[in-house]
């Protein structure tokens, strides 16, 4: 039994980690396949498991770490790419190489001969390793991993370079190994291969656990069979297939990918209509991972990390100024001088390079913080999050290097800024979801300003019609519940109904008969008590939602 908990590895500071909070089990009697694209972190995970690399997390082999096992080569067979194709010295013969390894493992030399037989290398046992094909190298490396008669196998891309017949042999070998009570953890990039080899498929996506599924569920939810067709008359065939109810999409220059109609039917249809085919083949493609449903409940279960936003004092400016990342004034420290743990909120403008330090990090929470969409309302009064973890500093990100446009000065009539909400990231946040919950998931609402409904041109009206107008974006930043209430649809609704919709229910607020005031144009401030600047009244007659600087008066008439 292999229990993997919270494996995390970052090769470079400031870059996303190669592996983040990977947690799953590989059970005896089963083949578990770790599936992922190139660079997903599969090899990194295996190297961390056998402590060839330093990182975070814990791997237990039957309850012990690799280091605690007295003779690991007798318990765990490891096949890891060495970075060069040869399984041994190119000048050495396969038999001699394996016998030498048998000596170091402490097993008799005849075990080497048996394994050469078992891995179908007996015929080339006395050939020099340098003459081997990639597939032969893989099999020789597998023979070396099996020398100590281990009960657990950790195999990184074991089928790479194998011929189809050897792949088949290898699949049968793994199955019999697992049936005899062994534990197998192998990696692959190919979903089809995972489906063929595994009892359980663990999917890695960019270093994160995306799914941990029994193979039946994996096949059902992640694999999508289709037929690839290629030929010179694909447009005509596509019409015919669509008429038959097939789903057809273009696949390359002269190809189609068809689902909903099987290969035989497609061939017959093409034949009946005199359509020449160059290729007609079944294949399986992988569906993208659906995070909310696929995320296992067991991942990211370690530790307690909470993240809360803190308001940063930002000098108020009339005109938004932008500073280059790293420029003077771009501070990456919290007001109390402590390093900022993670920034929630992003100013307008180019995204500054984000740096993460995940020492002592319970990475699932960090991921949620790092991957959550930035609540844009915070751009007006940048908020920063601090990770309160048992470890000293959990995650670190610099404060936005590009300061946000400062909001205009508040007036007495404006609702007070409430403390920014505490955000507890005790749950892993799926990709695309927000750690901040509902309000952050509706950035447009929080950033919105409603322009007044203008009188129709030529109506003789001077200036804007007093009517639905401004929702203070800064207020919304401080009161996300209000932001949630003010979805764009509701904001539009304000302009369409004679009765104003109260945007801040339960709060004292006098808006007169018309509700809200007209907005100042984006990027300009208005003198308190003065006339709105020219253009302020030329508003979108649909009462549409605009982004930009918000008026700072929203109540007193
Ligand atoms: N020694 C290293 N130094 C810096 N980055 C590394 C190092 N090893 C791996 N990485 C990075 O870590 C990420 C994961 O790499 P890894 O080799 O674990 O991926 P993989 O899933 O095994 O890919 P493949 O299927 O191509 O072998 C990649 O982005 C890779 O560039």
Coordinates of C-alpha atoms and ligand atoms in Angstrom, one line a residue:
X1 CA 0.0 0.0 0.0
X2 CA 1.3 3.4 -0.9
X3 CA -0.2 6.4 0.8
X4 CA 0.7 9.7 -0.8
X5 CA -0.2 12.8 1.1
X6 CA 0.3 16.4 0.2
X7 CA 3.2 16.0 -2.2
X8 CA 4.3 19.4 -3.2
X9 CA 7.3 20.5 -5.2
X10 CA 8.4 23.9 -6.6
X11 CA 11.6 24.0 -8.6
X12 CA 11.8 27.8 -8.8
X13 CA 10.5 30.4 -6.5
X14 CA 7.9 32.6 -8.1
X15 CA 6.9 29.9 -10.5
X16 CA 3.9 27.7 -10.1
X17 CA 4.8 24.5 -8.4
X18 CA 5.5 21.4 -10.4
X19 CA 3.4 19.5 -8.0
X20 CA 0.8 20.7 -5.6
X21 CA -0.8 18.9 -2.7
X22 CA -0.9 15.5 -4.4
X23 CA -2.8 13.1 -2.2
X24 CA -4.0 9.6 -3.2
X25 CA -3.4 5.9 -2.4
X26 CA -2.2 3.0 -4.5
X27 CA -3.6 -0.2 -3.1
X28 CA -2.2 -3.7 -3.2
X29 CA -3.8 -6.0 -5.7
X30 CA -4.4 -3.1 -8.0
X31 CA -2.7 -1.3 -10.8
X32 CA -2.9 2.4 -10.2
X33 CA -2.0 4.7 -13.1
X34 CA -0.9 8.3 -12.7
X35 CA -2.0 9.9 -15.9
X36 CA -1.0 13.4 -17.0
X37 CA 0.2 15.3 -20.0
X38 CA 3.8 16.2 -20.5
X39 CA 5.1 18.2 -17.6
X40 CA 2.1 17.4 -15.4
X41 CA 4.4 16.4 -12.6
X42 CA 4.3 12.6 -12.8
X43 CA 8.0 12.0 -12.7
X44 CA 8.4 14.6 -10.0
X45 CA 5.8 12.8 -7.9
X46 CA 7.7 9.5 -8.2
X47 CA 11.0 11.1 -7.4
X48 CA 9.5 12.7 -4.3
X49 CA 8.1 9.4 -3.2
X50 CA 11.5 7.7 -3.2
X51 CA 13.1 10.7 -1.8
X52 CA 15.3 11.4 -4.8
X53 CA 14.2 15.0 -4.5
X54 CA 13.3 17.2 -1.6
X55 CA 9.9 18.6 -1.4
X56 CA 6.8 18.6 0.8
X57 CA 4.4 15.9 1.7
X58 CA 4.7 12.3 2.9
X59 CA 4.7 9.0 1.2
X60 CA 4.3 5.8 3.2
X61 CA 5.0 2.4 1.8
X62 CA 3.2 0.0 4.1
X63 CA 3.3 2.6 6.7
X64 CA 7.0 3.6 6.4
X65 CA 8.8 6.3 4.5
X66 CA 11.2 5.1 1.8
X67 CA 14.1 6.1 4.0
X68 CA 12.8 3.9 6.8
X69 CA 12.8 0.8 4.7
X70 CA 15.9 -1.2 5.5
X71 CA 16.3 -2.8 2.1
X72 CA 14.1 -0.8 -0.3
X73 CA 15.4 -2.6 -3.3
X74 CA 13.9 -5.8 -1.9
X75 CA 10.5 -4.2 -1.4
X76 CA 10.1 -1.6 -4.0
X77 CA 11.0 -1.9 -7.7
X78 CA 11.7 1.5 -9.2
X79 CA 11.8 2.4 -12.8
X80 CA 12.7 6.0 -13.3
X81 CA 14.1 7.6 -16.5
X82 CA 17.7 8.5 -16.0
X83 CA 17.8 11.2 -18.6
X84 CA 19.7 9.0 -21.1
X85 CA 18.3 6.2 -23.2
X86 CA 20.6 3.4 -22.0
X87 CA 19.6 1.2 -19.1
X88 CA 23.3 0.6 -18.4
X89 CA 26.7 1.2 -19.8
X90 CA 26.5 1.0 -23.6
X91 CA 29.6 -1.2 -23.8
X92 CA 28.3 -3.7 -21.3
X93 CA 26.2 -6.8 -22.3
X94 CA 22.7 -7.1 -20.9
X95 CA 23.4 -10.3 -19.0
X96 CA 26.5 -9.0 -17.3
X97 CA 24.8 -5.8 -16.4
X98 CA 21.9 -7.5 -14.8
X99 CA 24.2 -10.0 -13.0
X100 CA 26.2 -7.2 -11.6
X101 CA 23.0 -5.5 -10.3
X102 CA 21.9 -8.9 -8.8
X103 CA 25.1 -8.9 -6.8
X104 CA 24.4 -5.4 -5.4
X105 CA 20.8 -6.3 -4.6
X106 CA 21.9 -9.5 -3.0
X107 CA 20.1 -12.0 -5.1
X108 CA 21.7 -15.0 -7.0
X109 CA 22.9 -14.4 -10.5
X110 CA 20.4 -16.8 -12.0
X111 CA 17.7 -14.4 -11.0
X112 CA 19.2 -12.1 -13.7
X113 CA 18.8 -14.9 -16.3
X114 CA 15.2 -15.6 -15.2
X115 CA 14.4 -11.9 -15.6
X116 CA 16.0 -11.7 -19.0
X117 CA 13.7 -14.5 -20.0
X118 CA 10.7 -12.9 -18.4
X119 CA 11.2 -9.6 -20.0
X120 CA 11.7 -11.2 -23.4
X121 CA 15.4 -10.2 -23.6
X122 CA 16.9 -13.7 -23.6
X123 CA 17.7 -13.6 -27.3
X124 CA 19.7 -10.4 -26.9
X125 CA 21.1 -11.1 -23.4
X126 CA 24.7 -11.1 -24.7
X127 CA 24.3 -8.1 -26.9
X128 CA 25.9 -4.8 -25.8
X129 CA 23.4 -2.5 -24.3
X130 CA 24.5 0.3 -26.6
X131 CA 22.9 -1.6 -29.5
X132 CA 19.5 -1.8 -27.8
X133 CA 16.3 -0.1 -29.0
X134 CA 14.4 2.2 -26.7
X135 CA 11.9 -0.6 -26.0
X136 CA 14.7 -3.0 -25.1
X137 CA 16.2 -0.5 -22.8
X138 CA 12.9 -0.1 -21.0
X139 CA 12.5 -3.9 -20.6
X140 CA 16.1 -4.2 -19.3
X141 CA 15.3 -1.4 -16.8
X142 CA 12.2 -3.2 -15.8
X143 CA 14.2 -6.4 -15.3
X144 CA 16.6 -4.5 -13.0
X145 CA 13.6 -3.1 -11.0
X146 CA 12.3 -6.7 -10.5
X147 CA 15.6 -8.1 -9.3
X148 CA 14.9 -7.9 -5.6
X149 CA 11.4 -9.6 -6.0
X150 CA 9.7 -6.5 -4.8
X151 CA 6.1 -6.3 -3.7
X152 CA 5.6 -2.8 -4.9
X153 CA 6.4 -1.3 -8.3
X154 CA 6.9 2.4 -9.1
X155 CA 7.2 2.7 -12.8
X156 CA 7.6 5.9 -14.7
X157 CA 6.4 5.7 -18.3
X158 CA 7.2 2.0 -18.4
X159 CA 5.6 1.5 -21.9
X160 CA 7.5 4.3 -23.6
X161 CA 9.2 2.8 -26.6
X162 CA 7.6 -0.6 -26.4
X163 CA 6.2 -2.2 -29.5
X164 CA 2.4 -2.9 -29.5
X165 CA 3.1 -6.6 -28.8
X166 CA 5.4 -5.8 -25.9
X167 CA 2.9 -3.3 -24.6
X168 CA 0.4 -6.1 -24.5
X169 CA 2.8 -8.4 -22.8
X170 CA 3.6 -5.7 -20.3
X171 CA 0.0 -5.1 -19.5
X172 CA -0.5 -8.8 -18.8
X173 CA 2.6 -8.8 -16.6
X174 CA 1.4 -5.9 -14.5
X175 CA -2.0 -7.5 -14.1
X176 CA -0.5 -10.8 -12.9
X177 CA 1.8 -8.9 -10.6
X178 CA -1.2 -7.1 -9.0
X179 CA -3.2 -10.3 -8.9
X180 CA -0.5 -11.9 -6.8
X181 CA -1.0 -9.1 -4.2
X182 CA 1.5 -6.6 -5.5
X183 CA 1.0 -2.8 -5.6
X184 CA 1.7 -1.1 -8.9
X185 CA 1.9 2.6 -9.5
X186 CA 2.8 3.4 -13.1
X187 CA 2.7 6.7 -15.0
X188 CA 1.6 7.4 -18.5
X189 CA 0.6 10.3 -20.8
X190 CA -1.9 8.2 -22.8
X191 CA -5.5 8.0 -21.5
X192 CA -6.1 5.0 -23.6
X193 CA -3.2 3.2 -22.1
X194 CA -4.3 4.2 -18.6
X195 CA -7.7 2.7 -19.4
X196 CA -6.1 -0.5 -20.6
X197 CA -3.6 -1.0 -17.8
X198 CA -5.3 0.4 -14.7
X199 CA -7.7 -0.5 -12.1
X200 CA -7.6 3.0 -10.8
X201 CA -6.7 6.2 -12.7
X202 CA -5.3 9.2 -10.9
X203 CA -5.2 12.2 -13.2
X204 CA -2.7 15.0 -12.8
X205 CA -3.2 18.3 -14.4
X206 CA -0.4 20.9 -14.2
X207 CA 0.8 19.4 -10.9
X208 CA -2.6 19.2 -9.3
X209 CA -4.8 16.2 -8.7
X210 CA -7.6 16.5 -11.1
X211 CA -9.4 13.2 -10.6
X212 CA -9.0 9.9 -8.8
X213 CA -11.3 7.3 -10.4
X214 CA -11.9 3.6 -10.8
X215 CA -11.1 2.7 -14.3
X216 CA -14.8 2.1 -15.2
X217 CA -15.7 5.6 -14.2
X218 CA -12.6 7.0 -15.9
X219 CA -13.7 5.3 -19.2
X220 CA -17.2 6.6 -18.8
X221 CA -16.5 10.1 -17.8
X222 CA -13.2 10.9 -19.4
X223 CA -12.9 8.9 -22.6
X224 CA -14.8 9.8 -25.7
X225 CA -14.8 7.3 -28.6
X226 CA -14.8 8.8 -32.1
X227 CA -13.9 7.8 -35.6
X228 CA -11.3 9.5 -37.6
X229 CA -12.0 9.8 -41.3
X230 CA -9.7 11.2 -43.9
X231 CA -10.1 11.6 -47.6
X232 CA -10.5 14.1 -50.5
X233 CA -14.3 14.5 -50.3
X234 CA -14.8 15.2 -46.6
X235 CA -17.2 18.1 -47.0
X236 CA -19.7 15.9 -48.8
X237 CA -19.2 13.1 -46.3
X238 CA -19.7 15.5 -43.4
X239 CA -23.1 16.5 -44.8
X240 CA -24.2 12.9 -45.2
X241 CA -23.0 12.1 -41.7
X242 CA -24.7 15.1 -40.2
X243 CA -27.9 14.0 -41.9
X244 CA -27.6 10.6 -40.3
X245 CA -27.4 12.3 -36.9
X246 CA -23.6 12.0 -36.4
X247 CA -21.6 14.7 -34.7
X248 CA -18.9 15.8 -37.0
X249 CA -16.1 18.1 -36.5
X250 CA -13.1 19.0 -38.6
X251 CA -9.9 17.2 -37.7
X252 CA -6.8 18.5 -39.5
X253 CA -6.7 19.5 -43.1
X254 CA -8.5 16.7 -44.8
X255 CA -10.0 14.9 -41.8
X256 CA -13.2 14.5 -39.8
X257 CA -13.8 13.3 -36.3
X258 CA -17.1 11.7 -36.1
X259 CA -19.0 10.5 -33.0
X260 CA -22.4 9.0 -32.8
X261 CA -22.0 6.8 -35.8
X262 CA -19.7 3.7 -35.7
X263 CA -16.8 3.0 -38.1
X264 CA -18.6 0.3 -40.1
X265 CA -21.6 2.6 -40.8
X266 CA -19.4 5.4 -41.9
X267 CA -17.5 3.1 -44.2
X268 CA -20.7 1.8 -45.8
X269 CA -22.1 5.3 -46.1
X270 CA -19.0 6.5 -47.9
X271 CA -19.0 3.4 -50.2
X272 CA -22.7 3.8 -51.1
X273 CA -22.1 7.4 -52.1
X274 CA -18.9 6.8 -54.0
X275 CA -16.7 8.7 -51.5
X276 CA -13.1 7.7 -51.4
X277 CA -11.6 7.3 -48.0
X278 CA -7.9 7.3 -47.1
X279 CA -8.4 6.6 -43.4
X280 CA -11.1 5.2 -41.2
X281 CA -10.1 4.4 -37.7
X282 CA -11.5 4.3 -34.2
X283 CA -9.8 6.3 -31.6
X284 CA -10.4 7.6 -28.1
X285 CA -10.0 11.1 -27.1
X286 CA -9.9 12.5 -23.6
X287 CA -12.6 14.8 -22.3
X288 CA -11.4 17.7 -20.2
X289 CA -11.6 17.2 -16.5
X290 CA -14.7 18.6 -14.9
X291 CA -13.2 19.9 -11.7
X292 CA -16.1 20.3 -9.4
X293 CA -17.3 16.7 -9.9
X294 CA -13.9 15.1 -10.3
X295 CA -12.2 16.6 -7.3
X296 CA -11.8 14.0 -4.7
X297 CA -12.8 14.7 -1.2
X298 CA -9.6 13.2 0.1
X299 CA -7.3 15.7 -1.5
X300 CA -5.8 18.6 0.3
X301 CA -6.8 17.3 3.7
X302 CA -3.8 18.3 5.6
X303 CA -3.5 21.2 7.9
X304 CA -5.6 24.3 8.5
X305 CA -5.0 27.4 6.7
X306 CA -7.2 30.4 6.6
X307 CA -6.8 33.4 4.5
X308 CA -8.2 36.8 5.3
X309 CA -8.1 40.0 3.5
X310 CA -6.6 43.1 5.1
X311 CA -7.1 46.5 3.8
X312 CA -4.0 48.3 2.6
X313 CA -3.7 52.0 3.0
X314 CA -3.4 53.4 -0.4
X315 CA -2.7 57.1 -1.0
X316 CA -5.6 58.6 -2.7
X317 CA -5.0 60.2 -6.1
X318 CA -7.1 62.2 -8.4
X319 CA -5.5 60.8 -11.5
X320 CA -4.7 57.1 -11.7
X321 CA -1.0 56.6 -12.0
X322 CA 0.6 53.4 -13.0
X323 CA 4.0 52.3 -11.9
X324 CA 6.0 49.7 -13.5
X325 CA 6.4 46.4 -11.6
X326 CA 9.3 46.8 -9.2
X327 CA 9.2 50.6 -9.4
X328 CA 9.6 52.6 -6.4
X329 CA 6.5 52.6 -4.3
X330 CA 5.5 49.1 -5.4
X331 CA 5.7 47.5 -2.0
X332 CA 5.3 43.9 -1.4
X333 CA 4.9 44.2 2.3
X334 CA 1.8 44.6 4.4
X335 CA 1.4 47.8 6.4
X336 CA 2.9 46.2 9.4
X337 CA 6.0 45.4 7.5
X338 CA 5.4 41.7 7.4
X339 CA 5.7 39.9 4.1
X340 CA 2.4 39.6 2.4
X341 CA 1.2 36.1 2.3
X342 CA -1.1 36.1 -0.7
X343 CA -2.8 38.9 -2.6
X344 CA -6.5 38.7 -3.2
X345 CA -7.4 41.4 -5.6
X346 CA -5.7 42.8 -8.6
X347 CA -5.4 46.3 -9.8
X348 CA -6.4 47.2 -13.3
X349 CA -3.7 47.1 -15.9
X350 CA -1.1 44.5 -16.7
X351 CA -0.9 41.7 -14.2
X352 CA 2.3 41.8 -12.1
X353 CA 4.4 38.8 -12.0
X354 CA 3.2 36.8 -9.0
X355 CA 5.5 35.1 -6.8
X356 CA 4.7 32.2 -4.5
X357 CA 6.6 30.8 -1.7
X358 CA 5.1 27.7 -0.4
X359 CA 7.3 26.7 2.4
X360 CA 5.3 25.0 5.0
X361 CA 2.3 25.3 2.8
X362 CA -0.8 23.3 3.0
X363 CA -1.0 23.5 -0.7
X364 CA -4.6 22.9 -1.4
X365 CA -5.4 26.1 0.4
X366 CA -2.7 27.9 -1.3
X367 CA -3.9 26.7 -4.6
X368 CA -7.3 28.1 -3.9
X369 CA -5.8 31.4 -2.9
X370 CA -3.5 31.5 -5.9
X371 CA -6.0 30.3 -8.5
X372 CA -9.1 32.2 -7.3
X373 CA -10.2 34.9 -9.7
X374 CA -9.2 38.3 -8.4
X375 CA -12.1 40.3 -7.1
X376 CA -11.7 43.4 -9.2
X377 CA -13.5 45.7 -6.8
X378 CA -10.4 45.4 -4.6
X379 CA -8.5 47.2 -7.2
X380 CA -9.9 50.4 -5.8
X381 CA -8.6 49.7 -2.3
X382 CA -6.2 46.8 -2.6
X383 CA -6.7 44.1 -0.1
X384 CA -4.2 41.6 0.8
X385 CA -4.6 38.2 2.2
X386 CA -2.5 36.7 4.9
X387 CA -2.3 33.0 5.3
X388 CA -2.5 32.1 9.0
X389 CA -1.0 28.7 9.1
X390 CA 0.9 26.8 11.7
X391 CA 4.0 27.2 9.5
X392 CA 5.6 30.6 9.5
X393 CA 4.7 31.9 6.0
X394 CA 2.5 29.8 3.9
X395 CA 2.4 31.6 0.6
X396 CA 3.7 34.8 -0.6
X397 CA 2.8 37.1 -3.4
X398 CA 3.9 40.6 -3.8
X399 CA 1.4 43.4 -3.5
X400 CA 0.3 44.6 -6.9
X401 CA 3.1 46.4 -8.5
X402 CA 0.7 48.6 -10.4
X403 CA -1.3 50.6 -8.0
X404 CA -5.0 50.8 -8.6
X405 CA -6.6 54.1 -9.4
X406 CA -7.4 55.6 -6.0
X407 CA -11.0 56.2 -5.3
X408 CA -12.2 59.7 -4.8
X409 CA -12.5 61.1 -1.3
X410 CA -15.5 59.8 0.6
X411 CA -18.3 62.1 1.6
X412 CA -20.1 62.0 4.9
X413 CA -23.2 60.6 3.2
X414 CA -21.4 57.6 1.9
X415 CA -21.8 54.3 3.8
X416 CA -18.9 53.5 5.9
X417 CA -16.4 51.0 4.6
X418 CA -16.9 47.8 6.5
X419 CA -14.0 45.5 7.3
X420 CA -13.2 43.3 4.3
X421 CA -14.5 39.8 4.8
X422 CA -12.5 37.1 6.2
X423 CA -12.0 34.3 3.8
X424 CA -11.6 30.8 5.1
X425 CA -10.1 28.5 2.6
X426 CA -10.6 25.3 4.4
X427 CA -11.9 23.7 1.3
X428 CA -10.0 23.2 -2.0
X429 CA -11.3 25.6 -4.5
X430 CA -11.8 24.1 -7.9
X431 CA -10.3 25.8 -10.8
X432 CA -12.4 28.6 -12.0
X433 CA -14.2 29.0 -8.7
X434 CA -13.5 31.7 -6.3
X435 CA -12.0 31.4 -2.9
X436 CA -14.1 34.4 -2.0
X437 CA -17.3 32.8 -2.9
X438 CA -20.2 34.4 -4.7
X439 CA -19.3 38.1 -4.9
X440 CA -15.8 37.4 -6.3
X441 CA -17.3 35.2 -8.9
X442 CA -19.2 38.2 -10.2
X443 CA -16.5 40.7 -10.8
X444 CA -18.5 42.7 -13.3
X445 CA -21.0 43.5 -10.7
X446 CA -18.5 44.7 -8.2
X447 CA -16.9 46.9 -10.8
X448 CA -20.0 48.3 -12.3
X449 CA -21.2 51.8 -12.5
X450 CA -24.7 52.5 -13.7
X451 CA -24.9 55.4 -16.0
X452 CA -28.1 57.4 -15.9
X453 CA -30.8 57.0 -18.5
X454 CA -30.5 60.0 -20.7
X455 CA -33.4 61.9 -22.1
X456 CA -33.9 61.2 -25.7
X457 CA -32.0 63.5 -27.9
X458 CA -34.1 66.5 -28.8
X459 CA -36.3 66.3 -25.8
X460 CA -35.2 69.7 -24.7
X461 CA -33.7 68.4 -21.5
X462 CA -30.6 70.1 -20.2
X463 CA -28.4 67.7 -18.5
X464 CA -29.2 64.2 -17.3
X465 CA -32.5 63.1 -16.2
X466 CA -32.4 62.6 -12.5
X467 CA -32.8 58.9 -12.4
X468 CA -31.0 55.7 -11.7
X469 CA -27.4 56.3 -11.7
X470 CA -24.3 55.4 -9.7
X471 CA -23.5 52.5 -7.6
X472 CA -20.3 53.2 -5.7
X473 CA -17.8 50.5 -6.7
X474 CA -15.8 51.1 -3.6
X475 CA -18.7 50.5 -1.5
X476 CA -19.4 47.3 -3.3
X477 CA -15.8 46.3 -2.8
X478 CA -16.3 46.7 0.9
X479 CA -19.8 45.1 0.9
X480 CA -19.6 42.2 -1.4
X481 CA -23.1 41.2 -0.4
X482 CA -24.3 44.3 -2.0
X483 CA -22.2 43.6 -5.0
X484 CA -23.9 40.3 -5.3
X485 CA -27.3 41.9 -5.2
X486 CA -26.3 44.2 -7.9
X487 CA -25.9 41.8 -10.7
X488 CA -25.8 43.5 -14.0
X489 CA -29.3 42.3 -14.7
X490 CA -30.6 44.1 -11.6
X491 CA -28.7 47.2 -12.3
X492 CA -30.2 47.3 -15.8
X493 CA -33.5 46.8 -14.1
X494 CA -33.1 49.9 -12.2
X495 CA -33.3 52.0 -15.3
X496 CA -36.3 50.2 -16.6
X497 CA -38.7 50.5 -13.7
X498 CA -40.2 53.7 -12.4
X499 CA -39.7 52.6 -8.8
X500 CA -36.0 52.6 -7.9
X501 CA -34.5 49.4 -6.7
X502 CA -32.8 49.9 -3.4
X503 CA -29.3 48.7 -3.9
X504 CA -28.3 48.5 -0.2
X505 CA -31.3 46.9 1.5
X506 CA -31.5 47.2 5.2
X507 CA -29.2 50.3 5.2
X508 CA -30.3 53.9 5.7
X509 CA -30.1 55.5 2.4
X510 CA -31.8 58.5 0.9
X511 CA -31.9 58.5 -2.8
X512 CA -34.9 60.8 -3.4
X513 CA -37.6 59.8 -5.7
X514 CA -35.3 58.6 -8.4
X515 CA -32.9 56.5 -6.5
X516 CA -29.4 57.1 -7.7
X517 CA -27.3 59.9 -9.0
X518 CA -25.7 60.1 -12.4
X519 CA -22.2 58.9 -12.8
X520 CA -19.1 61.0 -13.5
X521 CA -17.3 59.8 -16.5
X522 CA -14.7 57.2 -15.9
X523 CA -11.4 58.5 -14.7
X524 CA -12.7 61.9 -13.7
X525 CA -13.8 63.1 -10.4
X526 CA -16.5 65.6 -9.7
X527 CA -16.3 68.6 -7.4
X528 CA -18.4 68.0 -4.4
X529 CA -21.6 69.9 -4.9
X530 CA -20.7 71.0 -8.3
X531 CA -22.3 70.3 -11.6
X532 CA -21.5 67.1 -13.3
X533 CA -18.8 67.5 -15.9
X534 CA -19.8 67.8 -19.5
X535 CA -20.7 64.4 -20.8
X536 CA -21.8 63.0 -17.6
X537 CA -25.4 63.3 -18.7
X538 CA -24.8 61.7 -22.1
X539 CA -25.4 58.4 -20.7
X540 CA -26.3 55.1 -22.2
X541 CA -30.1 55.3 -22.7
X542 CA -30.4 51.6 -21.9
X543 CA -29.1 52.2 -18.5
X544 CA -26.3 49.8 -19.3
X545 CA -23.5 48.8 -17.0
X546 CA -20.2 50.4 -17.4
X547 CA -16.9 49.8 -15.8
X548 CA -14.8 52.5 -14.5
X549 CA -14.4 54.9 -11.7
X550 CA -17.4 55.2 -9.6
X551 CA -19.1 58.3 -8.3
X552 CA -18.4 58.8 -4.6
X553 CA -21.8 60.1 -3.8
X554 CA -24.6 57.8 -3.8
X555 CA -27.1 58.9 -1.2
X556 CA -27.8 62.4 -0.3
X557 CA -29.9 64.6 -2.5
Ligands
LIG1 N1 15.0 19.5 -12.3 C1 14.1 20.4 -12.7 N2 14.3 21.7 -12.6 C2 13.3 22.6 -12.9 N3 12.1 22.2 -13.4 C3 11.8 20.9 -13.4 C4 12.8 19.9 -13.1 N4 12.3 18.7 -13.3 C5 11.0 18.9 -13.7 N5 10.8 20.2 -13.8 C6 9.5 20.8 -14.2 O1 8.5 20.3 -13.4 C7 7.3 20.1 -14.2 C8 6.9 18.6 -14.1 O2 7.9 17.8 -14.7 P1 7.8 16.3 -14.7 O3 9.1 15.7 -15.3 O4 7.5 15.8 -13.3 O5 6.6 16.1 -15.6 P2 6.0 14.7 -16.2 O6 4.6 14.7 -16.0 O7 6.8 13.6 -15.7 O8 6.3 14.9 -17.8 P3 6.7 13.9 -18.9 O9 5.5 13.0 -19.1 O10 7.0 14.7 -20.0 O11 7.8 13.1 -18.3 C9 7.7 20.5 -15.6 O12 7.2 21.8 -15.8 C10 9.2 20.5 -15.6 O13 9.6 21.5 -16.5

